[in-house]
Amino acid sequence: MECGLCPRRCAVNRGAGGRGFCGMTEEVFVARVAPHFWEEPCISGENGSGTVFFSGCNLRCVYCQNRKIAAGKAGRPMSVQELSGAFLSLQEAGCHNINLVTPSHYVPQIAETLRISGLSVPVVYNTSSYECVETLKQMEGLADIYLADFKYLDEGLARKYSHAADYPQTAKAALREMVRQTGGAEYVRGGEVFQNAVEYPDGALMRRGVIVRHLLLPGQTGEAKKVLRYLYETYGDTIAVSILNQYTPLPHVAAGYPELNRRVTAEEYEEVTEFAMELGIGHGFLQEGQAASESFIPEFAEGD
């Protein structure tokens, strides 16, 4: 069957061993299964988010912090039954949710797994937002939370840094579908439920909704402000917005993209977060301190 799961629409037969832009066949490869404590507070909580990192990616971000995983050079194959066991083991370990990282090229297999797993914790679909609406619709009723990037509004930046000039319009359509599926945010704390909360209830966990992340890049405060304005004017407080300062300069980026060969300054981050508050964004998250070193993900190992 020709693959059209993502916007690349490579039309290769992955079931027969063909590899599309994502670099993966139809066989599910998983790079890591483990609790993760560095997501937004309402996702990680105290016990961690049960993350499953899938190998391969339909973007080629030049600044990618997980290049070996994105290129499909890390991980091991898992059957639907093994994947179900991994989900259940994370739930049994006390993780607050099952967090599917870069899942779009495996959506049919993931949907099948979720239907047989019988999970009692929310499912988080963790995505770059470079998604086909038709593929996201396969997750309706299965994904409780969308943890979605919104990287660029500028096509030139999307082409230059992620090799996807169509990213802005694609992400806009994908985000509309995510919000359609989940509606407003819903949090729980103890037995108390908070619906459409304008501000994150301290200590609560999200059980339904959309969080949109924007990673601030060096020298791109203007683009960040455009993204934040778009998100707020389009969705208001229906979504939560997370502004990230974890950009990490990597050695291979310096030669081709010298403008990215530094960290984001405290002044840049403050400028963007102040703009968000002036805009009226009251439902969201800021990163405290410098989290760049925590963004690196080790390769899969038995026992993770």
Coordinates of C-alpha atoms in Angstrom, one line a residue:
M1 CA 0.0 0.0 0.0
E2 CA 1.3 3.4 -0.9
C3 CA 2.0 5.5 2.2
G4 CA 0.3 8.9 2.5
L5 CA 0.2 9.2 6.3
C6 CA 2.2 12.4 6.4
P7 CA 2.3 15.6 4.3
R8 CA 5.3 14.2 2.3
R9 CA 3.0 11.7 0.7
C10 CA 5.9 9.6 -0.4
A11 CA 3.7 6.9 -1.9
V12 CA 6.2 4.2 -1.2
N13 CA 5.1 0.7 -0.1
R14 CA 6.4 0.6 3.4
G15 CA 4.7 -2.8 4.0
A16 CA 7.0 -4.3 1.3
G17 CA 10.1 -2.8 2.9
G18 CA 10.0 0.6 1.2
R19 CA 11.3 3.6 3.1
G20 CA 9.8 7.1 2.7
F21 CA 11.0 10.4 3.9
C22 CA 10.7 9.3 7.5
G23 CA 13.2 6.6 6.8
M24 CA 11.1 3.8 8.2
T25 CA 9.3 0.7 6.9
E26 CA 6.0 -0.4 8.2
E27 CA 7.7 -2.2 11.1
V28 CA 7.4 -0.2 14.3
F29 CA 10.8 0.9 15.7
V30 CA 11.0 2.3 19.2
A31 CA 14.0 4.2 20.4
R32 CA 13.1 4.5 24.1
V33 CA 10.5 3.6 26.6
A34 CA 10.8 5.3 30.0
P35 CA 9.2 7.8 32.4
H36 CA 10.1 11.4 31.4
F37 CA 10.1 14.2 33.9
W38 CA 10.9 17.2 31.7
E39 CA 7.6 17.8 30.0
E40 CA 5.2 20.6 31.1
P41 CA 4.2 20.2 34.8
C42 CA 0.7 19.1 34.0
I43 CA 2.1 16.3 31.8
S44 CA 5.0 15.0 33.9
G45 CA 3.5 15.6 37.3
E46 CA 5.4 13.8 40.1
N47 CA 5.6 10.3 38.6
G48 CA 6.7 11.3 35.1
S49 CA 5.1 11.0 31.7
G50 CA 5.3 7.5 30.1
T51 CA 7.2 8.3 27.0
V52 CA 7.6 6.1 24.0
F53 CA 10.0 7.6 21.5
F54 CA 9.4 6.3 17.9
S55 CA 12.2 6.1 15.4
G56 CA 12.1 8.2 12.3
C57 CA 10.6 11.6 11.5
N58 CA 9.0 13.4 8.6
L59 CA 10.9 16.6 9.2
R60 CA 14.6 17.3 8.9
C61 CA 15.2 20.1 11.3
V62 CA 18.8 21.2 11.0
Y63 CA 18.9 21.8 14.8
C64 CA 17.3 18.5 15.8
Q65 CA 18.6 17.4 19.2
N66 CA 17.7 13.7 18.6
R67 CA 19.2 13.2 15.2
K68 CA 19.9 9.5 15.5
I69 CA 16.4 8.8 16.5
A70 CA 14.9 11.1 13.9
A71 CA 17.0 9.4 11.2
G72 CA 15.9 6.0 12.3
K73 CA 19.4 5.0 13.4
A74 CA 18.4 4.1 17.0
G75 CA 15.8 1.7 18.3
R76 CA 14.5 -1.8 18.0
P77 CA 11.4 -3.3 16.4
M78 CA 8.2 -3.9 18.4
S79 CA 5.1 -5.9 17.5
V80 CA 1.7 -4.6 18.4
Q81 CA 1.7 -7.0 21.3
E82 CA 5.1 -5.8 22.5
L83 CA 4.1 -2.2 22.2
S84 CA 0.9 -2.8 24.2
G85 CA 3.1 -4.4 26.9
A86 CA 5.3 -1.3 26.9
F87 CA 2.3 1.0 27.3
L88 CA 1.0 -1.1 30.2
S89 CA 4.4 -1.3 31.9
L90 CA 4.6 2.5 32.0
Q91 CA 1.0 2.7 33.4
E92 CA 1.9 0.1 36.0
A93 CA 5.0 2.1 36.9
G94 CA 2.7 5.0 37.9
C95 CA 3.3 7.2 34.9
H96 CA 0.5 9.8 34.6
N97 CA 0.0 9.2 30.9
I98 CA 1.3 7.4 27.8
N99 CA 3.3 9.9 25.7
L100 CA 3.7 9.0 22.0
V101 CA 6.7 11.0 20.6
T102 CA 6.9 11.5 16.9
P103 CA 4.1 8.9 16.1
S104 CA 2.6 10.0 12.8
H105 CA 4.3 7.5 10.5
Y106 CA 3.0 4.6 12.8
V107 CA -0.5 5.8 13.4
P108 CA -2.3 2.7 12.1
Q109 CA -0.2 0.4 14.3
I110 CA -0.5 2.7 17.3
A111 CA -4.3 2.9 16.9
E112 CA -4.5 -0.9 16.8
T113 CA -2.3 -1.1 19.9
L114 CA -4.3 1.4 21.9
R115 CA -7.6 -0.5 21.1
I116 CA -6.2 -3.7 22.7
S117 CA -4.3 -2.2 25.6
G118 CA -7.1 -1.1 27.8
L119 CA -5.3 1.9 29.3
S120 CA -6.7 3.8 32.1
V121 CA -4.4 6.8 31.8
P122 CA -4.6 9.6 29.2
V123 CA -2.8 9.2 25.9
V124 CA -0.6 12.1 24.7
Y125 CA 0.1 12.5 21.0
N126 CA 3.4 14.4 20.9
T127 CA 4.0 15.9 17.5
S128 CA 5.8 18.4 15.3
S129 CA 2.3 19.3 13.9
Y130 CA 3.6 18.4 10.4
E131 CA 0.6 16.1 10.1
C132 CA -2.1 15.1 7.7
V133 CA -5.6 15.8 9.0
E134 CA -6.8 12.5 7.7
T135 CA -4.1 10.7 9.8
L136 CA -5.0 12.7 12.9
K137 CA -8.6 11.6 12.4
Q138 CA -7.5 8.0 13.0
M139 CA -6.6 9.0 16.5
E140 CA -9.9 10.5 17.4
G141 CA -11.2 8.9 20.6
L142 CA -7.7 7.5 21.2
A143 CA -5.6 10.6 21.8
D144 CA -6.7 12.5 24.9
I145 CA -4.0 15.2 24.8
Y146 CA -2.2 16.8 21.9
L147 CA 1.3 18.1 22.8
A148 CA 2.0 19.9 19.5
D149 CA 4.8 22.1 18.2
F150 CA 4.1 25.2 16.2
K151 CA 7.6 25.9 14.8
Y152 CA 7.1 28.6 12.1
L153 CA 4.7 30.9 10.4
D154 CA 7.3 32.0 7.9
E155 CA 7.6 29.6 4.9
G156 CA 11.2 30.7 4.3
L157 CA 12.3 29.7 7.8
A158 CA 10.3 26.4 7.5
R159 CA 12.1 25.6 4.3
K160 CA 15.6 26.6 5.5
Y161 CA 15.5 25.0 8.9
S162 CA 13.1 22.0 8.5
H163 CA 13.0 21.4 4.7
A164 CA 9.2 21.9 4.7
A165 CA 8.1 25.1 3.1
D166 CA 4.5 24.0 3.6
Y167 CA 4.9 23.6 7.3
P168 CA 2.9 26.8 8.3
Q169 CA -0.3 25.9 6.5
T170 CA 0.0 22.2 7.3
A171 CA 0.4 22.9 11.0
K172 CA -2.5 25.3 11.0
A173 CA -4.8 22.7 9.6
A174 CA -3.4 20.0 11.9
L175 CA -3.9 22.2 15.0
R176 CA -7.5 22.9 14.0
E177 CA -8.2 19.2 13.9
M178 CA -6.5 18.6 17.3
V179 CA -8.6 21.3 18.9
R180 CA -11.8 20.0 17.2
Q181 CA -11.1 16.5 18.7
T182 CA -10.3 17.6 22.3
G183 CA -12.1 20.9 22.8
G184 CA -10.9 23.0 25.7
A185 CA -8.4 21.9 28.3
E186 CA -9.4 19.7 31.2
Y187 CA -7.3 19.2 34.4
V188 CA -7.7 17.1 37.5
R189 CA -6.3 17.5 40.9
G190 CA -7.4 15.0 43.5
G191 CA -11.1 14.5 42.8
E192 CA -11.5 18.0 41.5
V193 CA -12.0 18.8 37.7
F194 CA -11.0 22.1 36.1
Q195 CA -12.5 22.7 32.7
N196 CA -11.4 25.4 30.3
A197 CA -9.1 26.8 33.0
V198 CA -7.7 30.2 32.0
E199 CA -4.7 29.5 34.3
Y200 CA -3.1 26.2 35.0
P201 CA -4.3 24.9 38.3
D202 CA -1.2 24.4 40.4
G203 CA -0.5 20.7 40.9
A204 CA -3.2 19.5 38.5
L205 CA -2.7 17.1 35.6
M206 CA -4.1 17.5 32.2
R207 CA -6.5 14.8 31.1
R208 CA -7.7 16.3 27.9
G209 CA -6.8 19.2 25.7
V210 CA -4.1 20.8 23.5
I211 CA -0.8 22.3 24.5
V212 CA 1.1 24.1 21.8
R213 CA 4.8 24.5 22.1
H214 CA 7.0 27.1 20.4
L215 CA 10.7 26.7 20.6
L216 CA 12.4 30.1 20.5
L217 CA 15.3 30.1 18.1
P218 CA 18.3 32.5 18.4
G219 CA 17.5 35.8 16.7
Q220 CA 13.9 34.9 16.0
T221 CA 12.0 36.9 18.6
G222 CA 10.0 38.5 15.8
E223 CA 8.9 35.1 14.4
A224 CA 8.0 33.9 17.9
K225 CA 5.8 36.9 18.4
K226 CA 4.0 36.3 15.1
V227 CA 3.4 32.6 16.1
L228 CA 2.1 33.6 19.6
R229 CA -0.2 36.3 18.1
Y230 CA -1.6 33.8 15.6
L231 CA -2.3 31.2 18.3
Y232 CA -4.0 33.6 20.7
E233 CA -6.1 35.3 18.0
T234 CA -7.2 32.0 16.6
Y235 CA -7.7 29.9 19.8
G236 CA -7.7 32.3 22.8
D237 CA -7.5 30.3 26.0
T238 CA -8.9 27.1 24.4
I239 CA -5.3 25.9 24.1
A240 CA -2.4 26.1 26.5
V241 CA 0.8 27.7 25.1
S242 CA 4.3 26.6 26.2
I243 CA 7.2 28.9 25.3
L244 CA 10.5 26.9 25.3
N245 CA 14.0 28.3 25.8
Q246 CA 15.8 24.9 25.5
Y247 CA 17.4 25.5 22.1
T248 CA 20.8 23.8 22.1
P249 CA 23.5 24.7 19.5
L250 CA 25.0 21.5 18.1
P251 CA 28.4 21.2 16.4
H252 CA 27.1 20.2 13.0
V253 CA 24.9 23.3 12.8
A254 CA 27.7 25.9 13.1
A255 CA 29.1 25.5 9.6
G256 CA 25.9 25.8 7.6
Y257 CA 23.8 27.9 10.0
P258 CA 26.1 30.2 12.0
E259 CA 23.2 32.3 13.2
L260 CA 22.0 29.3 15.1
N261 CA 25.4 28.6 16.8
R262 CA 24.4 30.1 20.1
R263 CA 21.9 29.7 22.9
V264 CA 18.8 31.9 23.2
T265 CA 19.7 34.8 25.5
A266 CA 17.8 35.6 28.7
E267 CA 16.8 38.9 27.2
E268 CA 15.4 37.3 24.1
Y269 CA 13.3 34.9 26.1
E270 CA 12.1 37.6 28.4
E271 CA 11.1 39.8 25.4
V272 CA 8.9 37.0 24.0
T273 CA 7.3 36.0 27.3
E274 CA 6.5 39.6 28.1
F275 CA 4.9 39.9 24.7
A276 CA 2.8 36.8 25.4
M277 CA 1.6 38.3 28.7
E278 CA 0.8 41.7 27.0
L279 CA -1.1 39.8 24.3
G280 CA -3.3 38.3 27.0
I281 CA -2.1 34.7 26.9
G282 CA -2.9 33.5 30.4
H283 CA -3.1 29.8 29.9
G284 CA 0.3 28.4 29.4
F285 CA 3.8 27.5 30.6
L286 CA 7.2 29.1 30.7
Q287 CA 10.5 27.2 31.2
E288 CA 12.4 28.1 34.3
G289 CA 16.2 28.2 34.0
Q290 CA 18.2 26.6 31.2
A291 CA 16.8 23.2 30.3
A292 CA 18.9 22.5 27.2
S293 CA 21.0 19.8 28.7
E294 CA 17.9 17.8 29.6
S295 CA 16.6 17.8 26.1
F296 CA 18.9 15.1 24.9
I297 CA 17.4 11.6 24.7
P298 CA 19.5 8.5 25.2
E299 CA 19.2 5.6 22.8
F300 CA 17.0 2.7 23.6
A301 CA 18.4 0.1 25.9
E302 CA 16.8 -3.0 27.5
G303 CA 15.5 -2.1 30.9
D304 CA 14.7 1.6 30.0

